Short mmCIF file of C-alpha atoms in Angstrom, two decimals:
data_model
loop_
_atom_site.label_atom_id
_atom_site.label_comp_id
_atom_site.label_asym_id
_atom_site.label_seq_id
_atom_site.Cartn_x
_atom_site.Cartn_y
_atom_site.Cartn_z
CA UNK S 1 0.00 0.00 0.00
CA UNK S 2 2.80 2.11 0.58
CA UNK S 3 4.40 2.36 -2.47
CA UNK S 4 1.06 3.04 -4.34
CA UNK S 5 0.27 5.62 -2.17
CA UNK S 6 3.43 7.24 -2.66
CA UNK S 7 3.63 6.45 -6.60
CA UNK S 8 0.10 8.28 -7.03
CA UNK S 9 1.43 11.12 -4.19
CA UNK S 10 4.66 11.33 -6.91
CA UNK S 11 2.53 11.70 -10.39
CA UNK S 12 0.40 14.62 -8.75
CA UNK S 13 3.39 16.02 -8.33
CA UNK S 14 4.71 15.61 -11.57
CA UNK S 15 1.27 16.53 -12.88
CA UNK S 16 1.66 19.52 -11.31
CA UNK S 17 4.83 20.85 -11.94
CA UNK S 18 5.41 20.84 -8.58
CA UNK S 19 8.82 22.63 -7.45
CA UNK S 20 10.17 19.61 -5.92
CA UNK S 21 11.44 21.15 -2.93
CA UNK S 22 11.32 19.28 0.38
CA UNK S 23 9.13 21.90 2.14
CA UNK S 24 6.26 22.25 -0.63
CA UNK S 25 6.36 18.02 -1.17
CA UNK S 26 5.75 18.27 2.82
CA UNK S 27 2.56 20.56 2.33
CA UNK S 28 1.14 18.78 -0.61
CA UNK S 29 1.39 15.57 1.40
CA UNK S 30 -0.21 17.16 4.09
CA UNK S 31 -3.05 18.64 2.00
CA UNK S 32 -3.34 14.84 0.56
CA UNK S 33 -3.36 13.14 3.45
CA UNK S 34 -6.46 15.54 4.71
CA UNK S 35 -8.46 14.05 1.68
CA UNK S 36 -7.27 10.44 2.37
CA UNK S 37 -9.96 7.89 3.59
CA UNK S 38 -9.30 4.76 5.27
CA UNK S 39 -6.39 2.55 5.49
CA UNK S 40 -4.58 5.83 3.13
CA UNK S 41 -5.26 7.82 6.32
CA UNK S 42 -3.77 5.27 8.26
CA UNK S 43 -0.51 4.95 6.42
CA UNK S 44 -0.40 9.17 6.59
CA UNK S 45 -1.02 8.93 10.53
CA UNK S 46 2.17 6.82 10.59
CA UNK S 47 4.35 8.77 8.81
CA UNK S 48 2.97 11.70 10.51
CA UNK S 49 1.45 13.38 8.12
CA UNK S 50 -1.94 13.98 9.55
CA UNK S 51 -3.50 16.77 12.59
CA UNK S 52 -3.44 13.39 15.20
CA UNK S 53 -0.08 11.88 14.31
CA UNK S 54 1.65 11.22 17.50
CA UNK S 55 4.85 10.69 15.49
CA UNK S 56 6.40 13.04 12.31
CA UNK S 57 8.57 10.96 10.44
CA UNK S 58 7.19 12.98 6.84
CA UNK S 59 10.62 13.90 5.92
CA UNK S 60 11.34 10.72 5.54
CA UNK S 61 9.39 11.00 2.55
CA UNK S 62 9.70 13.90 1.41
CA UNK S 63 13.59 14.45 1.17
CA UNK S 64 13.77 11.94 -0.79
CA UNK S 65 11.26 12.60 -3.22
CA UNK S 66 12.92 16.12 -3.76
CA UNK S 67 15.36 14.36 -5.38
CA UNK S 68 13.38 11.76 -7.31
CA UNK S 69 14.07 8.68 -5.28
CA UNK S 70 12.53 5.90 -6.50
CA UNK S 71 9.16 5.35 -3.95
CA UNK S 72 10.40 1.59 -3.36
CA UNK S 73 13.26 2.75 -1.72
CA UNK S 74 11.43 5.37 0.30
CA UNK S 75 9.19 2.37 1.43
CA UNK S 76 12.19 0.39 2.58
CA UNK S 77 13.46 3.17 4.53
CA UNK S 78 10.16 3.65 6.31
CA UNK S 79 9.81 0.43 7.19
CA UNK S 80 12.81 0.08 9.03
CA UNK S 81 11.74 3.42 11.35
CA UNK S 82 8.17 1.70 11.76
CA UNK S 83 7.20 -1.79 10.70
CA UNK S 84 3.42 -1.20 10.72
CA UNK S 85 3.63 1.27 7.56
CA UNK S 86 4.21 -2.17 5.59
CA UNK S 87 1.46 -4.02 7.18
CA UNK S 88 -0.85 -1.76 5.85
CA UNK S 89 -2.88 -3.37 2.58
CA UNK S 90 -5.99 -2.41 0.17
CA UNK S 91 -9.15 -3.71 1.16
CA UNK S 92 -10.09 -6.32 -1.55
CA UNK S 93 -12.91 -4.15 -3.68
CA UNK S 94 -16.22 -5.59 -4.08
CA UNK S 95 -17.22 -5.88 -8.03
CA UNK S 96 -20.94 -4.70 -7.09
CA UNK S 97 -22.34 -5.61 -10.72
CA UNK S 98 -21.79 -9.32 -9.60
CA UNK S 99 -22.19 -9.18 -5.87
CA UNK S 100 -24.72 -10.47 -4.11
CA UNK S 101 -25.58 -7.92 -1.68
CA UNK S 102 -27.84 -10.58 0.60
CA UNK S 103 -24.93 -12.95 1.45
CA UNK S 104 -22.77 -9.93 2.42
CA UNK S 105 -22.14 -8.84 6.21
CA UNK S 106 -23.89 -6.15 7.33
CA UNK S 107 -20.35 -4.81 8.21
CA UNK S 108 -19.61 -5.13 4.36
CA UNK S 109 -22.31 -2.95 3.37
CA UNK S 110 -21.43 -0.19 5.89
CA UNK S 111 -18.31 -0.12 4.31
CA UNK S 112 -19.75 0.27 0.93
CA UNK S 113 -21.74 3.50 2.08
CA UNK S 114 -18.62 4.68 3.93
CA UNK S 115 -16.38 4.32 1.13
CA UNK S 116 -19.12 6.39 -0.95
CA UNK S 117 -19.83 8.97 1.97
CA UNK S 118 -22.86 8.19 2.45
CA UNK S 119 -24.85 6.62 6.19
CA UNK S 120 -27.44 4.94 6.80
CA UNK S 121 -29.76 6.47 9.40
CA UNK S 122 -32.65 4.47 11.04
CA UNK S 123 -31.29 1.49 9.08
CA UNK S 124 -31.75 -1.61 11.65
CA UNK S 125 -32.19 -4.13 9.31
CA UNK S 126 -29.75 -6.10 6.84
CA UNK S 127 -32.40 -5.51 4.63
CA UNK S 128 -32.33 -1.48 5.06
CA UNK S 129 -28.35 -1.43 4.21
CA UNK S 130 -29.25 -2.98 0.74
CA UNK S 131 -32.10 -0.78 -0.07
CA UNK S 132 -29.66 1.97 0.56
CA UNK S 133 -26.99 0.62 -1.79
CA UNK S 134 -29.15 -0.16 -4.31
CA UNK S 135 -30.86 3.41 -3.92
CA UNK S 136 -27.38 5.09 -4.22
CA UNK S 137 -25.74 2.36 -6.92
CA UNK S 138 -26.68 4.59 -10.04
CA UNK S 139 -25.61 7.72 -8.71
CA UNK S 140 -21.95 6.28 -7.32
CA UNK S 141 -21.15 3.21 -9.55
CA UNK S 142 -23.64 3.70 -12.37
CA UNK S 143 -21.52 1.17 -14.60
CA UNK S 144 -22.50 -1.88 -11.81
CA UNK S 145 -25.92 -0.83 -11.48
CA UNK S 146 -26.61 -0.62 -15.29
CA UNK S 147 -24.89 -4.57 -15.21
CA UNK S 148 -27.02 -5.53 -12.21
CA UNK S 149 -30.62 -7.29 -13.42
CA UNK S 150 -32.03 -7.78 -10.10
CA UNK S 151 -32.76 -3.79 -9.28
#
C-alpha cells in the first residue's frame, strides 16, 4: 500500500509541476493526506502526516522525493523506522455488478456506504443497508448498477 500511495502522491506532483522542494512536497502531502480515507489515512497517521499523528517521520518521505528517489526505496526506509507502515494493505474491492448484496455482512455494506460517503440512518435491518446501496448504486457506480438485473 505504501508504495502506491506514494507512486500516485509522486505523479500529482509531476502533474503539477510541482517545485520539488522538500518543504512544498511536505505541504502537498499534508493537504493529501487531509483528503485520504481509510487505510490511506492510516498509512499518513504513521508517517505523521496527519492533525493526530503522534509521530512526524514525513521527511522521511519527502527528502527523498525532492530528489526523485525511487518510492520503493522510500518504502524500505520507512519500514525500518516503523514496521506497521508495511502491514498496511488495500481492502479487496467488491465488483458490485456481480455481488450479491444478501450474502454480504452487514459490516460489508457499511463499508460500501462509507467508502461512498454516504450513512445509513434508522437502518436496523440487513435488509435497510441494501435498499440503501441499491438506492445510491446509479448515482456512485452507475456502470455496476446498469450490469445488475435484479434492481
Amino acid at each position: 500500500m505504501c508504495v502506491s500511495f506514494l507512486d500516485k502522491f509522486y505523479q500529482s506532483l509531476k502533474d503539477s509541476d510541482s517545485s520539488f522542494k522538500s518543504a512544498d512536497i511536505e505541504k502537498a502531502l499534508t493537504k493529501s493526506c487531509n483528503e485520504a480515507k481509510g487505510k490511506e489515512n492510516r498509512f499518513c497517521y504513521y508517517i505523521g502526516a496527519t492533525s493526530d499523528a503522534a509521530t512526524k517521520i514525513i521527511n522521511e518521505v519527502s527528502k527523498p522525493l525532492s530528489y526523485h528517489a525511487p518510492v520503493e526505496k522510500i518504502c524500505e526506509k520507512l519500514k525500518k523506522k516503523d514496521s506497521q507502515i508495511c502491514e498496511l494493505k488495500y481492502d479487496k474491492q467488491l465488483d458490485l455488478s456481480t455481488v450479491d448484496l444478501k450474502k454480504l455482512k452487514v459490516k460489508d455494506l457499511k463499508k460500501i456506504l462509507e467508502e461512498w460517503g454516504e450513512s445509513c440512518k434508522g437502518c436496523a435491518e440487513k435488509s435497510d443497508f441494501i435498499r440503501k446501496i441499491t438506492e445510491l448504486m446509479p448515482q456512485y457506480a452507475p456502470a455496476a448498477a446498469n450490469a445488475r438485473t435484479d434492481l
